[in-house]
């Protein structure tokens, strides 16, 4: 570290040299990404053991820090950028986003209210509005960026609580509020209920049909029953693209019910909402024009590195009522065009997240994005076809997007052994779920670099692992 810091010439030149070397390193890393094992070959504690227990007393040179980054940190990285990363919702960053992140860190501008960073306030408005238009959502949706879908949905449930129980922020919430979602919805919805004092006991998990979609008639029955026992239904969360199978709840029918009982309807489209960028998929958000809020994560399927979750609500005033609390030291100037995002949620300080998203939207453009999303859906459909044709495997859910749920026609133990074998290869990383009480394998395609060759390789590894498993069982 140089003796004189900002803005000394030495400090800046030190950065320039290390910065160029780091960008070169990133370019090589991305160019050679297939050479890394997708999953790191480390045991818990390895990285901690390899680093000193205390921070250095004297500042160190970039060269030493970067050397240790490669030697110690990198071997413990799971490479979400790897084209063989086919687990969870496989997603990558992209180079325009890396540059956007770099500039955002360089500017270190913090959007508390408009004046603290007009660029944050207004670029967030613009990028979310562009994205809204791409998905075909109505123009009465107000957008705000949070870090994750979990936090976006927590804000949705808080706004729902505000609508049903305006005294909640002063007195604490009513004990009889009830939230409805499907048994296939993401755990973040239940966590929102925990966080906001609704309580797990007051979350109704509505059963799904044979395609894992919420059954609206059961939703209605549950609401009627709760009302008759003195409870207050206040919020329904529908999912477009559930985590396990990517099933699509019938949003329009659910909206009819939510509207009839004056409940907030939130749509969790964290993964699949991005598909609506393709006009032929906009039907998945039908009913959203009658919903109160929706979340879509560009950090899941839109080549934007973590974290960036796009939250939209048609009722920003209710969200604002739930969260606005302005001490004198934060009092902003009043101007109808100056948005103060601190009024619309828990965080005060906000990163300049929209900058990377702006780079991404401009770099790929709408048609570029459509081409990528369609190619992932195509690859998933092709994979599903191979599973369907194979006598020893079965598909266990429809494939509306880029995820296939399937299993080897054997025991759960067989399937566990197969996935472990495949993941040990370092070439591919698959994850699993449970459906109808069975252990199920999942392949999720969402990576910028994943090609037909990668998916074929994954399928070959899966078949080989199954064949090896048969041999082992026959021997024992
Ligand atoms: N909602 C759905 C449908 C998801 O699949 C996930 C994560 O996979 C989430 C919410 C949570 O996303 P995040 O990690 O951004 O909180």
Coordinates of N, CA and C in Angstrom, one line a residue, residues 67-169:
X67 N -2.4 -12.9 -5.5 CA -1.8 -14.2 -5.5 C -2.6 -15.1 -4.5
X68 N -2.9 -14.6 -3.4 CA -3.7 -15.4 -2.4 C -5.1 -15.7 -2.9
X69 N -5.7 -14.7 -3.6 CA -7.0 -14.9 -4.2 C -7.0 -16.1 -5.0
X70 N -6.0 -16.2 -5.9 CA -5.9 -17.4 -6.8 C -5.6 -18.7 -6.1
X71 N -4.7 -18.6 -5.1 CA -4.2 -19.8 -4.4 C -5.1 -20.3 -3.4
X72 N -5.8 -19.4 -2.7 CA -6.6 -19.8 -1.5 C -8.1 -19.7 -1.7
X73 N -8.5 -18.5 -2.3 CA -10.0 -18.2 -2.4 C -10.6 -19.0 -3.6
X74 N -9.9 -18.9 -4.7 CA -10.5 -19.5 -5.9 C -10.8 -21.0 -5.8
X75 N -9.9 -21.8 -5.2 CA -10.2 -23.2 -5.1 C -11.4 -23.5 -4.3
X76 N -11.9 -22.5 -3.5 CA -13.1 -22.8 -2.7 C -14.4 -22.2 -3.4
X77 N -14.2 -21.8 -4.6 CA -15.4 -21.1 -5.3 C -16.2 -22.2 -6.1
X78 N -17.5 -22.1 -5.9 CA -18.4 -22.9 -6.8 C -18.7 -22.0 -8.0
X79 N -18.4 -22.6 -9.2 CA -18.4 -21.7 -10.4 C -19.8 -21.6 -11.0
X80 N -20.6 -20.7 -10.5 CA -21.9 -20.4 -11.1 C -21.8 -20.0 -12.5
X81 N -20.7 -19.5 -13.0 CA -20.5 -19.1 -14.4 C -20.2 -20.3 -15.3
X82 N -20.0 -21.5 -14.7 CA -19.6 -22.6 -15.5 C -20.8 -23.1 -16.3
X83 N -20.6 -23.4 -17.6 CA -21.7 -23.9 -18.4 C -22.3 -25.2 -17.9
X84 N -21.5 -25.9 -17.1 CA -22.0 -27.2 -16.5 C -22.8 -26.9 -15.2
X85 N -22.9 -25.7 -14.8 CA -23.7 -25.4 -13.6 C -25.2 -25.5 -13.9
X86 N -25.7 -26.6 -13.6 CA -27.1 -26.9 -14.0 C -28.0 -27.2 -12.7
X87 N -27.6 -26.6 -11.6 CA -28.3 -26.8 -10.3 C -29.2 -25.7 -10.0
X88 N -30.1 -25.8 -9.0 CA -31.0 -24.8 -8.6 C -31.6 -24.1 -9.7
X89 N -31.4 -22.7 -9.8 CA -31.7 -22.1 -11.1 C -30.4 -21.6 -11.7
X90 N -29.9 -22.4 -12.6 CA -28.6 -22.1 -13.2 C -28.6 -20.7 -13.8
X91 N -27.6 -19.9 -13.3 CA -27.6 -18.6 -13.9 C -26.2 -18.1 -13.9
X92 N -25.9 -17.2 -14.8 CA -24.6 -16.6 -14.9 C -24.7 -15.1 -14.7
X93 N -23.5 -14.5 -14.5 CA -23.4 -13.1 -14.7 C -23.0 -12.9 -16.2
X94 N -22.6 -11.7 -16.5 CA -22.2 -11.5 -17.9 C -21.2 -10.3 -17.9
X95 N -20.4 -10.2 -18.9 CA -19.4 -9.2 -18.9 C -19.9 -7.8 -18.8
X96 N -21.0 -7.4 -19.5 CA -21.4 -6.0 -19.3 C -21.8 -5.7 -17.8
X97 N -22.3 -6.8 -17.1 CA -22.7 -6.6 -15.7 C -21.4 -6.4 -14.9
X98 N -20.4 -7.2 -15.2 CA -19.1 -7.0 -14.4 C -18.6 -5.6 -14.5
X99 N -18.7 -5.0 -15.7 CA -18.2 -3.6 -15.9 C -19.1 -2.7 -15.1
X100 N -20.4 -2.9 -15.1 CA -21.4 -2.1 -14.4 C -21.1 -2.1 -12.9
X101 N -20.8 -3.4 -12.4 CA -20.5 -3.5 -11.0 C -19.2 -2.8 -10.6
X102 N -18.3 -2.9 -11.5 CA -17.0 -2.2 -11.2 C -17.2 -0.7 -11.1
X103 N -18.0 -0.1 -12.0 CA -18.2 1.3 -12.0 C -19.0 1.7 -10.8
X104 N -20.0 0.8 -10.4 CA -20.8 1.1 -9.2 C -19.9 1.1 -8.0
X105 N -19.0 0.2 -7.9 CA -18.0 0.2 -6.7 C -17.1 1.4 -6.8
X106 N -16.7 1.8 -8.0 CA -15.8 3.0 -8.1 C -16.5 4.2 -7.7
X107 N -17.8 4.4 -8.1 CA -18.5 5.6 -7.7 C -18.9 5.6 -6.2
X108 N -19.2 4.4 -5.7 CA -19.5 4.3 -4.3 C -20.6 5.4 -3.9
X109 N -21.6 5.5 -4.8 CA -22.6 6.5 -4.5 C -23.8 5.7 -3.8
X110 N -24.4 6.4 -2.8 CA -25.3 5.6 -1.9 C -26.7 6.3 -1.9
X111 N -27.7 5.6 -2.4 CA -29.0 6.2 -2.6 C -29.9 6.2 -1.4
X112 N -29.7 7.0 -0.5 CA -30.6 7.1 0.7 C -31.9 7.8 0.2
X113 N -31.8 9.0 -0.2 CA -32.9 9.7 -0.9 C -32.3 10.4 -2.1
X114 N -33.2 11.0 -2.9 CA -32.8 11.5 -4.2 C -31.5 12.2 -4.3
X115 N -31.4 13.2 -3.3 CA -30.3 14.1 -3.4 C -28.9 13.4 -3.1
X116 N -29.0 12.3 -2.3 CA -27.7 11.6 -2.0 C -27.2 10.9 -3.3
X117 N -28.1 10.7 -4.3 CA -27.6 10.1 -5.5 C -28.8 10.1 -6.5
X118 N -28.9 11.2 -7.2 CA -30.0 11.3 -8.3 C -29.8 10.2 -9.3
X119 N -28.6 9.8 -9.6 CA -28.3 8.8 -10.6 C -29.0 7.4 -10.1
X120 N -28.8 7.1 -8.8 CA -29.4 5.8 -8.3 C -30.9 5.9 -8.5
X121 N -31.5 7.0 -8.0 CA -32.9 7.1 -8.0 C -33.5 7.0 -9.4
X122 N -32.9 7.7 -10.3 CA -33.5 7.8 -11.6 C -33.1 6.7 -12.5
X123 N -31.9 6.1 -12.4 CA -31.6 5.0 -13.3 C -32.4 3.7 -12.9
X124 N -32.6 3.6 -11.6 CA -33.5 2.5 -11.1 C -34.9 2.6 -11.7
X125 N -35.4 3.8 -11.7 CA -36.7 4.1 -12.3 C -36.7 3.7 -13.8
X126 N -35.7 4.1 -14.5 CA -35.6 3.9 -15.9 C -35.5 2.4 -16.3
X127 N -34.5 1.8 -15.6 CA -34.2 0.3 -16.0 C -35.4 -0.5 -15.6
X128 N -36.0 -0.3 -14.5 CA -37.1 -1.1 -14.1 C -38.3 -0.9 -15.0
X129 N -38.4 0.3 -15.5 CA -39.5 0.6 -16.4 C -39.3 -0.1 -17.8
X130 N -38.0 -0.1 -18.2 CA -37.7 -0.8 -19.5 C -38.0 -2.3 -19.3
X131 N -37.6 -2.8 -18.2 CA -37.8 -4.3 -18.0 C -39.3 -4.6 -17.9
X132 N -40.0 -3.7 -17.2 CA -41.5 -3.9 -17.1 C -42.1 -3.9 -18.5
X133 N -41.7 -3.0 -19.4 CA -42.2 -3.0 -20.7 C -41.9 -4.3 -21.5
X134 N -40.7 -4.8 -21.3 CA -40.3 -6.0 -22.0 C -41.2 -7.2 -21.6
X135 N -41.6 -7.2 -20.3 CA -42.4 -8.3 -19.8 C -43.9 -8.1 -20.1
X136 N -44.2 -7.0 -20.6 CA -45.6 -6.7 -20.9 C -46.5 -6.4 -19.7
X137 N -45.9 -5.9 -18.6 CA -46.6 -5.6 -17.4 C -47.2 -4.2 -17.6
X138 N -48.4 -3.9 -17.0 CA -49.1 -2.6 -17.2 C -48.2 -1.5 -16.6
X139 N -48.5 -0.2 -17.1 CA -47.6 0.9 -16.8 C -48.0 1.5 -15.4
X140 N -49.0 0.9 -14.7 CA -49.2 1.4 -13.3 C -48.4 0.7 -12.3
X141 N -47.4 -0.1 -12.8 CA -46.5 -0.8 -11.8 C -45.3 0.1 -11.5
X142 N -45.1 0.3 -10.2 CA -43.9 1.1 -9.8 C -42.8 0.1 -9.4
X143 N -41.6 0.4 -9.8 CA -40.5 -0.6 -9.6 C -39.5 -0.1 -8.5
X144 N -39.0 -1.1 -7.8 CA -37.9 -0.8 -6.8 C -37.0 -2.0 -6.8
X145 N -35.7 -1.8 -6.6 CA -34.8 -2.9 -6.6 C -34.5 -3.2 -5.1
X146 N -34.6 -4.5 -4.8 CA -34.1 -5.0 -3.5 C -33.0 -6.0 -3.8
X147 N -32.3 -6.5 -2.8 CA -31.2 -7.5 -3.0 C -31.7 -8.8 -3.6
X148 N -32.7 -9.4 -2.9 CA -33.1 -10.7 -3.3 C -34.7 -10.8 -3.4
X149 N -35.1 -11.9 -3.9 CA -36.6 -12.1 -4.0 C -37.2 -12.4 -2.6
X150 N -36.3 -13.0 -1.7 CA -36.8 -13.2 -0.4 C -37.2 -11.8 0.3
X151 N -36.3 -10.9 0.1 CA -36.6 -9.5 0.7 C -37.7 -8.8 -0.1
X152 N -37.8 -9.0 -1.4 CA -38.9 -8.4 -2.2 C -40.2 -8.9 -1.7
X153 N -40.3 -10.2 -1.5 CA -41.6 -10.8 -1.1 C -41.9 -10.4 0.4
X154 N -40.9 -10.2 1.2 CA -41.1 -9.8 2.6 C -41.8 -8.4 2.5
X155 N -41.3 -7.5 1.6 CA -41.9 -6.2 1.5 C -43.3 -6.3 0.9
X156 N -43.6 -7.2 0.1 CA -44.9 -7.4 -0.4 C -45.9 -7.8 0.7
X157 N -45.4 -8.7 1.5 CA -46.3 -9.2 2.6 C -46.5 -8.0 3.7
X158 N -45.4 -7.2 3.8 CA -45.6 -6.1 4.7 C -46.6 -5.1 4.2
X159 N -46.6 -4.9 2.9 CA -47.6 -3.9 2.3 C -49.0 -4.5 2.4
X160 N -49.1 -5.8 2.2 CA -50.4 -6.5 2.4 C -50.9 -6.3 3.8
X161 N -50.0 -6.4 4.8 CA -50.4 -6.3 6.2 C -50.8 -4.8 6.4
X162 N -50.1 -3.9 5.8 CA -50.5 -2.5 5.9 C -51.9 -2.2 5.4
X163 N -52.2 -2.9 4.3 CA -53.5 -2.7 3.6 C -54.6 -3.2 4.6
X164 N -54.3 -4.4 5.2 CA -55.4 -5.0 6.0 C -55.4 -4.5 7.4
X165 N -54.3 -4.0 7.9 CA -54.2 -3.7 9.3 C -53.3 -2.5 9.5
X166 N -53.8 -1.3 9.1 CA -53.0 -0.1 9.1 C -52.4 0.3 10.4
X167 N -53.0 -0.3 11.5 CA -52.4 0.1 12.8 C -51.2 -0.8 13.1
X168 N -50.9 -1.8 12.3 CA -49.9 -2.8 12.6 C -48.5 -2.1 12.9
X169 N -48.2 -1.1 12.1 CA -46.9 -0.5 12.3 C -46.8 0.3 13.7

